[in-house]
Coordinates of C-alpha atoms in Angstrom, one line a residue:
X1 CA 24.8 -8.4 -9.1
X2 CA 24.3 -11.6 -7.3
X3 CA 24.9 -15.7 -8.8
X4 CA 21.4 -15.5 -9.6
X5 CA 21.1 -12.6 -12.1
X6 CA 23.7 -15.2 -13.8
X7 CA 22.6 -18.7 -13.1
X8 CA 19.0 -17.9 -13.8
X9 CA 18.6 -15.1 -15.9
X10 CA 19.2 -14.1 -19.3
X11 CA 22.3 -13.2 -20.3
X12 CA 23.9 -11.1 -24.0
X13 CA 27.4 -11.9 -24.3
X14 CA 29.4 -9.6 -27.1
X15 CA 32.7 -10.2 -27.9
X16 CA 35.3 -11.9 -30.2
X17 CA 34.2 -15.5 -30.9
X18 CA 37.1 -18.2 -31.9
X19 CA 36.9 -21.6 -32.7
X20 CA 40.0 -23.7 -30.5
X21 CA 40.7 -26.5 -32.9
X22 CA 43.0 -29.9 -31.0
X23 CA 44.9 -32.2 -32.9
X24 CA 46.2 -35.1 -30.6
X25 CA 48.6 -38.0 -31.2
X26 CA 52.1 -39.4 -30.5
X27 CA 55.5 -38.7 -30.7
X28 CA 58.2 -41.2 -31.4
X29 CA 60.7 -39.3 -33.4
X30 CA 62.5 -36.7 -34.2
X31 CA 62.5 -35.2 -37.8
X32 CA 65.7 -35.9 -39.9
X33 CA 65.1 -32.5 -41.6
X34 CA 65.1 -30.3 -38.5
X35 CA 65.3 -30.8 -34.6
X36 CA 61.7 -30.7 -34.5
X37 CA 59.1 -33.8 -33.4
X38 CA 56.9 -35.9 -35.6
X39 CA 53.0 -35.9 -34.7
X40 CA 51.4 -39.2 -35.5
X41 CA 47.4 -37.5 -35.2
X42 CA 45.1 -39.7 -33.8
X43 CA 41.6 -37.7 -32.9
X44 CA 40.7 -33.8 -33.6
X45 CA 39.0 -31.8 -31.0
X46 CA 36.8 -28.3 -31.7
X47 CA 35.8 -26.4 -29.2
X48 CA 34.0 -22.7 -28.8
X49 CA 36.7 -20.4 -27.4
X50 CA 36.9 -16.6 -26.9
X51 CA 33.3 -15.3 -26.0
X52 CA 31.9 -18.4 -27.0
X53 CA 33.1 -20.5 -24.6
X54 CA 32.2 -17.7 -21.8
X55 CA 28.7 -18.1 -23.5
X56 CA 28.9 -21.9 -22.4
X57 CA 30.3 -21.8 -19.1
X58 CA 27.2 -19.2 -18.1
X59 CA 24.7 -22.0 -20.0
X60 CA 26.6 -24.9 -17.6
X61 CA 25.4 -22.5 -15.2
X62 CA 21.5 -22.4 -16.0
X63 CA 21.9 -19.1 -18.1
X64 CA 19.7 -18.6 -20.6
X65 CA 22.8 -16.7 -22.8
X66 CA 22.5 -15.2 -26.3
X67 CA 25.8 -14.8 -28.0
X68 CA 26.8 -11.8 -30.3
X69 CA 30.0 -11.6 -32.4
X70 CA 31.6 -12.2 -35.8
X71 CA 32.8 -14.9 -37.6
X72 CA 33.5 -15.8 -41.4
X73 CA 32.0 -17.4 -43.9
X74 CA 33.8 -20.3 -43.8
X75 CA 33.1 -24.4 -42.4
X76 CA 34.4 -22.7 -39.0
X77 CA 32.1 -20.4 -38.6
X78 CA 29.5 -23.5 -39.4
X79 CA 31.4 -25.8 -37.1
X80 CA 30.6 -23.1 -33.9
X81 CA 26.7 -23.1 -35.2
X82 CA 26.6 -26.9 -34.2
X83 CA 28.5 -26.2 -31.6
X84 CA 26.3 -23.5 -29.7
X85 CA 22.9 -25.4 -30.9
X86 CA 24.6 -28.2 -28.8
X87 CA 25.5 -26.0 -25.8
X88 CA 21.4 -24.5 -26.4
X89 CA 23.0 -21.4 -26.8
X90 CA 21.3 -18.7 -28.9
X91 CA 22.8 -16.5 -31.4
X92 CA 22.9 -13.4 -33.4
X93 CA 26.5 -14.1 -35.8
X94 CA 27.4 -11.2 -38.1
X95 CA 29.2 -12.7 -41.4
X96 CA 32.4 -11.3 -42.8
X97 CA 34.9 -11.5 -45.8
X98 CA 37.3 -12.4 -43.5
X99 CA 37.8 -16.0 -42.0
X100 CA 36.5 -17.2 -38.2
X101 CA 39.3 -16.4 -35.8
X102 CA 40.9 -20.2 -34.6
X103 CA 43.4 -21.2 -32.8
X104 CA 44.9 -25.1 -34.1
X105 CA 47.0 -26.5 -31.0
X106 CA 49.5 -29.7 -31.4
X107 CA 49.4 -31.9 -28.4
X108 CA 51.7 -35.4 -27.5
X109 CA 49.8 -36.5 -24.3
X110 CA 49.9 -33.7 -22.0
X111 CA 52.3 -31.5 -24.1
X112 CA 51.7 -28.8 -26.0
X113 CA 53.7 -28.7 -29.4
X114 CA 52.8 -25.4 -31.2
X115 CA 50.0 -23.1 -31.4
X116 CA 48.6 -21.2 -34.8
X117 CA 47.2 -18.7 -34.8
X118 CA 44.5 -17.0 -37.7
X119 CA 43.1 -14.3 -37.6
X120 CA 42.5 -10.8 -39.5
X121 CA 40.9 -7.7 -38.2
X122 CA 37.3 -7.7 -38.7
X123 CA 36.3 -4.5 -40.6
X124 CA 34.2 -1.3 -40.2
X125 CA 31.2 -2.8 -42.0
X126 CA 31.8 -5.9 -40.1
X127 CA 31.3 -3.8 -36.6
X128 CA 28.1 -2.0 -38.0
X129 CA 27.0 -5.4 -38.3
X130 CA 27.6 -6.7 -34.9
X131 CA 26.6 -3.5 -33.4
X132 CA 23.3 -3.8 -35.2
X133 CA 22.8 -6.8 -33.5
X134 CA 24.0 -6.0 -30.3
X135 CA 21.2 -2.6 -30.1
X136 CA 18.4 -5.1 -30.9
X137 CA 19.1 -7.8 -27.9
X138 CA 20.6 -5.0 -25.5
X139 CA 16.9 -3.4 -25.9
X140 CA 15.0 -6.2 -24.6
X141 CA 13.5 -6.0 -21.3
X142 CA 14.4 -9.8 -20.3
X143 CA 18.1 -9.3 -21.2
X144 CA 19.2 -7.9 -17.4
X145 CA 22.9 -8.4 -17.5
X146 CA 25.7 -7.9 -20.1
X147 CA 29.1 -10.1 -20.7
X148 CA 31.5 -8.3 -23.1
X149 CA 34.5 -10.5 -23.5
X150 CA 37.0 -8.7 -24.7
X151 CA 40.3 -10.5 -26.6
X152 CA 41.4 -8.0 -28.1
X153 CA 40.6 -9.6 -31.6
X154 CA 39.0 -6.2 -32.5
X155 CA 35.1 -7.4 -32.4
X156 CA 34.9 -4.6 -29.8
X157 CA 35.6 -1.4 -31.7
X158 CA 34.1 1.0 -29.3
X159 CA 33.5 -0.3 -25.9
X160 CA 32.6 3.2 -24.7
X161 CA 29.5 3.3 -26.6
X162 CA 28.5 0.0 -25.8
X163 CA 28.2 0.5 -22.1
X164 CA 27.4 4.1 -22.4
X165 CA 24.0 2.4 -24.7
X166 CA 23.8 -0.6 -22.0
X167 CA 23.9 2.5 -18.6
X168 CA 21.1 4.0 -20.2
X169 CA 18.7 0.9 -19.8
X170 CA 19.7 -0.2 -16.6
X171 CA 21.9 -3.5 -17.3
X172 CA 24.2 -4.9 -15.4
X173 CA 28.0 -4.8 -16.9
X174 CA 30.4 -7.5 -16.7
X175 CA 33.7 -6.9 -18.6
X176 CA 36.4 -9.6 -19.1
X177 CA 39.3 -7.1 -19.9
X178 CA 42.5 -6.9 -22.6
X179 CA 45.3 -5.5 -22.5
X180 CA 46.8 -2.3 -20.6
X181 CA 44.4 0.2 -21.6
X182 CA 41.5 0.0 -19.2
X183 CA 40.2 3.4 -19.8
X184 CA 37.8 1.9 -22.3
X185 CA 35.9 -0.2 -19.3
X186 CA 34.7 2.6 -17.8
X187 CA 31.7 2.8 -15.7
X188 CA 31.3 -1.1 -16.3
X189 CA 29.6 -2.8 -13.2
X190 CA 32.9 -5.2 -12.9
X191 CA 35.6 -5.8 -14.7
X192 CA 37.8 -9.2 -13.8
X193 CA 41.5 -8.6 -15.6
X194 CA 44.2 -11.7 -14.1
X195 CA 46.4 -10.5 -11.6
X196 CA 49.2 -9.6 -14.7
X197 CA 47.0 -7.7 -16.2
X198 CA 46.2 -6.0 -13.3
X199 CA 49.7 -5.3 -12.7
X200 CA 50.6 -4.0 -16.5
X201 CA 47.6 -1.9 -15.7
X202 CA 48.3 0.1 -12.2
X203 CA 51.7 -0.7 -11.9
X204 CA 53.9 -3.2 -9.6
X205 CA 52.4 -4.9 -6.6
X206 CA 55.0 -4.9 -3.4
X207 CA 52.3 -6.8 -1.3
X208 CA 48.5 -7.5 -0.7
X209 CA 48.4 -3.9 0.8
X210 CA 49.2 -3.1 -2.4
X211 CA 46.6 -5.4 -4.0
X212 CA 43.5 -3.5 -2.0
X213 CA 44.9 0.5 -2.6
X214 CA 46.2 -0.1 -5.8
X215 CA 42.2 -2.1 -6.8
X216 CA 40.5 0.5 -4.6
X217 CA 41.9 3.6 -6.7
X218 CA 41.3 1.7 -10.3
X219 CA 37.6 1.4 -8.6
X220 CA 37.2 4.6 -8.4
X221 CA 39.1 5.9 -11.5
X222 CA 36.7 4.0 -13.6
X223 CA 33.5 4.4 -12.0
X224 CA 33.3 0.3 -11.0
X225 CA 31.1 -1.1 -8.3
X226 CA 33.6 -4.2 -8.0
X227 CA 37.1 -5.8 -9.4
X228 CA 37.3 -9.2 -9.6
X229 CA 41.6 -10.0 -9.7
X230 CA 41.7 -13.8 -11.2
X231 CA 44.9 -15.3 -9.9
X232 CA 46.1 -18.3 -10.7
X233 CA 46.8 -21.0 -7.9
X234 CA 46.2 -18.1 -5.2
X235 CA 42.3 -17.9 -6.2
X236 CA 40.7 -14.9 -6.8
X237 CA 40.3 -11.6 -5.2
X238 CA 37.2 -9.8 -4.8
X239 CA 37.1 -5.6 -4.4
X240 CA 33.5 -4.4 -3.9
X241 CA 31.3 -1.2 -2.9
X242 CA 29.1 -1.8 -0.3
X243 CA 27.8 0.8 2.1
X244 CA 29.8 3.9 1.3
X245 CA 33.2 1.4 1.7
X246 CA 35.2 -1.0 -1.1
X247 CA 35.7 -4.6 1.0
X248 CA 38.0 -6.9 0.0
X249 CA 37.2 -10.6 -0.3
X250 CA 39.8 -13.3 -0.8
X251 CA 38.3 -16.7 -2.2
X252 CA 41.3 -19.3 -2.2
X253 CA 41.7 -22.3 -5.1
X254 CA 43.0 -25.6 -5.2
X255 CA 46.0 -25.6 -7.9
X256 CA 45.7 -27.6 -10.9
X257 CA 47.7 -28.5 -13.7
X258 CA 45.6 -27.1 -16.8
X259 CA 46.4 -28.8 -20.1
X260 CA 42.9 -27.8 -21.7
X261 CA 43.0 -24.5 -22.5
X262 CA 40.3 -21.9 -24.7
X263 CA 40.4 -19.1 -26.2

């Protein structure tokens, strides 16, 4: 897979969809009631998060990206229509009795207050749906590569057979990977965990030795042609097959202090 196949091409993205909700203002005081600050609001933000917002960041690229998830049928689930007609992003939504997965953050400048959470696990009928959708767009010939963005929101209910369906005509794999249980990725063209859940998953790292044998072995346990290891301030890491050999690229970052965060 090359920038192209992404920056050019068309691309189905499947995965948990959220809507990241930002309520800014001031705080000048302190609650008599409890030790706790007082939020004067002074502008709301909504923004697609979860597979959504990886379905914008390929569009910023020149993707031409279809999105495929859940969300409810609620004024959330119509706030993240607008939202991807703005971002020209097409769509294939299933609708369910439960409500859109969001996450409402409190922020005083550059400070995070809280975070809420809601959420409810989408149901049987709900993944039927989704997966209904997903057959249709996976089958068409223009649709090269596949994004499944997992969060672990339970959108995803049987990974296996959605890259087992997507192997069998040809596409090209991308997984963004949850939790410690990477069994369920396997024979994906690339998975990119962060380097802590990279850890959780082959265990601890005493060095960048450690890094390449520890990436080359979960390479070859699950049938990968490449690991992409996000890592914070150090960059990324790149582990790929070419030639009969897995090379290891390093691609460094300049560190920034991220208040803006999705999904």
């Amino acid at each position: 897979m090359n920038l192209k196949q992404l920056s050019k091409g068309n691309v189905l993205v499947f995965g948990d969809i959220i809507l990241d909700r930002y309520i800014s203002g001031t705080v000048d005081r302190v609650s008599p009631e409890a030790p706790v600050p007082i939020l004067k609001p002074s502008k709301e933000d909504l923004r697609l998060g979860g597979a959504a917002n990886v379905a914008v960041n390929l569009s910023s690229l020149g993707s031409k990206a279809t999105l495929i998830g859940v969300t409810g049928k609620d004024d959330f689930s119509d706030w993240i229509k607008v939202l991807l007609k703005k971002n020209k992003i097409r769509n294939a939504l299933s609708k369910s009795v439960n409500p859109t997965i969001s996450k409402l953050r409190f922020l005083a400048g550059q400070q995070q207050l809280i975070r809420i959470d809601s959420e409810e696990e989408f149901t049987e009928a709900d993944w039927k749906s989704s997966l209904s959708n997903y057959r249709k767009h996976i089958r068409l010939e223009k649709n090269k590569v596949l994004v499944i963005s997992d969060y672990g929101k339970g959108t995803l209910k049987n990974l296996p057979l959605i890259i087992k369906e997507a192997k069998k005509l040809n596409k090209i794999i991308l997984i963004d990977p949850k939790g410690d249980n990477f069994s369920k990725y396997k024979s994906a063209n690339i998975i990119t965990p962060n380097f802590d859940e990279f850890v959780r998953v082959v265990g601890n790292i005493k060095g960048e030795a450690d890094v390449s044998r520890k990436g080359k072995e979960l390479i070859h346990s699950l049938k990968l042609s490449a690991l992409l290891i996000t890592r914070g301030s150090e960059g990324m890491t790149l582990l790929e097959k070419k030639t009969g050999k897995i090379v290891r690229m390093d691609f460094p970052t300049e560190a920034k202090d991220v208040f803006d965060v999705s999904g």
